[in-house]
PDB file of C-alpha atoms in Angstrom:
ATOM      1  CA  MET A  24       8.592  15.677  -2.567  1.00 53.00           C
ATOM      2  CA  SER A  25       8.002  13.295  -5.442  1.00 54.00           C
ATOM      3  CA  VAL A  26       5.045  13.525  -7.789  1.00 55.00           C
ATOM      4  CA  ILE A  27       2.453  10.740  -7.761  1.00 53.00           C
ATOM      5  CA  PRO A  28       1.634   9.716 -11.364  1.00 52.00           C
ATOM      6  CA  GLN A  29      -1.929   9.120 -12.496  1.00 51.00           C
ATOM      7  CA  THR A  30      -2.733   6.854 -15.407  1.00 51.00           C
ATOM      8  CA  VAL A  31      -5.797   7.120 -17.579  1.00 47.00           C
ATOM      9  CA  PHE A  32      -8.215   4.493 -18.845  1.00 48.00           C
ATOM     10  CA  LYS A  33     -11.143   4.675 -21.265  1.00 51.00           C
ATOM     11  CA  THR A  34     -14.758   4.702 -20.145  1.00 51.00           C
ATOM     12  CA  LYS A  35     -17.906   4.663 -22.210  1.00 55.00           C
ATOM     13  CA  LYS A  36     -20.810   6.990 -21.580  1.00 61.00           C
ATOM     14  CA  VAL A  37     -24.244   6.204 -22.971  1.00 61.00           C
ATOM     15  CA  LEU A  38     -26.305   9.035 -24.411  1.00 61.00           C
ATOM     16  CA  THR A  39     -29.965   8.626 -25.355  1.00 65.00           C
ATOM     17  CA  VAL A  40     -31.319  10.883 -28.104  1.00 67.00           C
ATOM     18  CA  GLY A  41     -34.788  10.274 -29.528  1.00 69.00           C
ATOM     19  CA  GLY A  42     -34.885   6.732 -28.169  1.00 69.00           C
ATOM     20  CA  LYS A  43     -31.554   5.770 -29.798  1.00 69.00           C
ATOM     21  CA  LEU A  44     -28.504   4.873 -27.761  1.00 65.00           C
ATOM     22  CA  TYR A  45     -25.193   6.513 -28.572  1.00 61.00           C
ATOM     23  CA  THR A  46     -21.955   5.678 -26.832  1.00 62.00           C
ATOM     24  CA  ARG A  47     -19.440   8.367 -26.179  1.00 61.00           C
ATOM     25  CA  ARG A  48     -15.908   7.648 -25.096  1.00 64.00           C
ATOM     26  CA  GLY A  49     -14.441   9.522 -22.200  1.00 63.00           C
ATOM     27  CA  TYR A  50     -11.321   9.239 -20.127  1.00 64.00           C
ATOM     28  CA  ALA A  51     -11.153   8.907 -16.361  1.00 63.00           C
ATOM     29  CA  PRO A  52      -8.072   8.644 -14.142  1.00 66.00           C
ATOM     30  CA  LEU A  53      -7.244   5.296 -12.590  1.00 65.00           C
ATOM     31  CA  PRO A  54      -7.288   5.216  -8.814  1.00 65.00           C
ATOM     32  CA  ILE A  55      -3.952   6.230  -7.321  1.00 72.00           C
ATOM     33  CA  ASP A  56      -1.896   3.559  -5.574  1.00 76.00           C
ATOM     34  CA  PRO A  57      -2.926   3.856  -1.898  1.00 75.00           C
ATOM     35  CA  LEU A  58       0.667   3.374  -0.732  1.00 77.00           C
ATOM     36  CA  ALA A  59       2.122   5.997  -3.102  1.00 80.00           C
ATOM     37  CA  ARG A  60       1.813   8.774  -0.518  1.00 81.00           C
ATOM     38  CA  PHE A  61       3.904   6.708   1.904  1.00 81.00           C
ATOM     39  CA  ARG A  62       6.569   6.230  -0.780  1.00 81.00           C
ATOM     40  CA  ALA A  63       6.706  10.007  -1.277  1.00 82.00           C
ATOM     41  CA  ILE A  64       7.233  10.503   2.480  1.00 83.00           C
ATOM     42  CA  ALA A  65       9.948   7.840   2.559  1.00 84.00           C
ATOM     43  CA  GLU A  66      11.814   9.389  -0.369  1.00 85.00           C
ATOM     44  CA  ALA A  67      11.800  12.752   1.416  1.00 87.00           C
ATOM     45  CA  THR A  68      13.657  11.317   4.440  1.00 84.00           C
ATOM     46  CA  GLU A  69      17.412  11.033   4.049  1.00 85.00           C
ATOM     47  CA  GLN A  70      18.157   8.518   6.791  1.00 88.00           C
ATOM     48  CA  LYS A  71      15.905   5.463   6.906  1.00 86.00           C
ATOM     49  CA  PRO A  72      14.662   4.784  10.465  1.00 89.00           C
ATOM     50  CA  ARG A  73      14.678   1.368  12.077  1.00 91.00           C
ATOM     51  CA  VAL A  74      11.187   0.313  13.115  1.00 90.00           C
ATOM     52  CA  LEU A  75      10.294  -2.145  15.896  1.00 90.00           C
ATOM     53  CA  ILE A  76       6.669  -3.314  15.884  1.00 89.00           C
ATOM     54  CA  THR A  77       5.602  -4.998  19.142  1.00 88.00           C
ATOM     55  CA  GLY A  78       2.413  -7.032  19.002  1.00 86.00           C
ATOM     56  CA  SER A  79       2.988  -7.286  15.287  1.00 84.00           C
ATOM     57  CA  LEU A  80       0.594 -10.171  14.633  1.00 84.00           C
ATOM     58  CA  GLY A  81      -2.376  -8.219  15.994  1.00 83.00           C
ATOM     59  CA  GLN A  82      -4.908  -6.065  14.170  1.00 85.00           C
ATOM     60  CA  LEU A  83      -2.588  -3.174  13.350  1.00 89.00           C
ATOM     61  CA  GLY A  84       0.810  -4.845  13.318  1.00 86.00           C
ATOM     62  CA  ARG A  85       0.628  -6.636   9.984  1.00 84.00           C
ATOM     63  CA  GLY A  86      -0.746  -3.560   8.232  1.00 87.00           C
ATOM     64  CA  LEU A  87       1.991  -1.391   9.727  1.00 89.00           C
ATOM     65  CA  ASN A  88       4.539  -3.984   8.650  1.00 87.00           C
ATOM     66  CA  THR A  89       3.318  -3.769   5.058  1.00 85.00           C
ATOM     67  CA  VAL A  90       3.453   0.033   5.000  1.00 86.00           C
ATOM     68  CA  PHE A  91       6.867   0.325   6.670  1.00 88.00           C
ATOM     69  CA  LYS A  92       8.379  -2.391   4.424  1.00 86.00           C
ATOM     70  CA  TYR A  93       7.053  -0.487   1.412  1.00 85.00           C
ATOM     71  CA  MET A  94       8.456   2.794   2.716  1.00 86.00           C
ATOM     72  CA  TYR A  95      11.848   1.806   4.111  1.00 86.00           C
ATOM     73  CA  GLY A  96      12.596  -1.748   2.923  1.00 84.00           C
ATOM     74  CA  ASN A  97      12.702  -5.151   4.634  1.00 83.00           C
ATOM     75  CA  ASP A  98      15.915  -4.449   6.534  1.00 87.00           C
ATOM     76  CA  CYS A  99      14.461  -1.554   8.538  1.00 88.00           C
ATOM     77  CA  VAL A 100      11.437  -3.372  10.013  1.00 88.00           C
ATOM     78  CA  THR A 101      11.573  -5.816  12.946  1.00 88.00           C
ATOM     79  CA  MET A 102       8.452  -7.553  14.239  1.00 87.00           C
ATOM     80  CA  THR A 103       7.918  -9.054  17.720  1.00 85.00           C
ATOM     81  CA  ASP A 104       4.968 -10.720  19.415  1.00 85.00           C
ATOM     82  CA  ILE A 105       4.062 -13.285  22.082  1.00 87.00           C
ATOM     83  CA  VAL A 106       2.166 -15.308  19.461  1.00 81.00           C
ATOM     84  CA  LYS A 107       3.967 -17.649  17.071  1.00 81.00           C
ATOM     85  CA  VAL A 108       3.893 -16.862  13.362  1.00 78.00           C
ATOM     86  CA  PRO A 109       1.395 -18.851  11.263  1.00 77.00           C
ATOM     87  CA  PHE A 110       2.993 -21.060   8.612  1.00 78.00           C
ATOM     88  CA  ASP A 111       1.142 -19.345   5.761  1.00 76.00           C
ATOM     89  CA  ALA A 112       2.178 -15.795   6.714  1.00 74.00           C
ATOM     90  CA  SER A 113       3.963 -14.426   3.657  1.00 70.00           C
ATOM     91  CA  ASP A 114       3.951 -10.768   4.738  1.00 70.00           C
ATOM     92  CA  VAL A 115       6.055 -11.319   7.876  1.00 72.00           C
ATOM     93  CA  CYS A 116       9.735 -10.385   7.805  1.00 70.00           C
ATOM     94  CA  LYS A 117      12.373 -10.425  10.540  1.00 72.00           C
ATOM     95  CA  PHE A 118      10.112 -11.825  13.266  1.00 71.00           C
ATOM     96  CA  PHE A 119      11.179 -12.503  16.866  1.00 70.00           C
ATOM     97  CA  TYR A 120       9.048 -14.616  19.200  1.00 72.00           C
ATOM     98  CA  ASN A 121       8.963 -13.325  22.801  1.00 67.00           C
ATOM     99  CA  ILE A 122       8.337 -15.797  25.603  1.00 59.00           C
TER     100      ILE A 122
END
């Protein structure tokens, strides 16, 4: 399993002593990429599965499409639905319209 890197950024802490303000620098980790855990799972699988998402323009379909494209690549994900794709949909790949 691959290791998820964490980066660090500077934060300032304010300390009050005797009515005077002193700033103290500290370091806090940046938030981890939310999709990094899915990348680690995908790298652990040897054979990339082919994914068919039916009802892909619904509430869950577009989110699943994003995650599976991130994990396995554009070629492994196929989307289908009975609704036509909007013209401004940039996150849709390999879509088939079912009548």
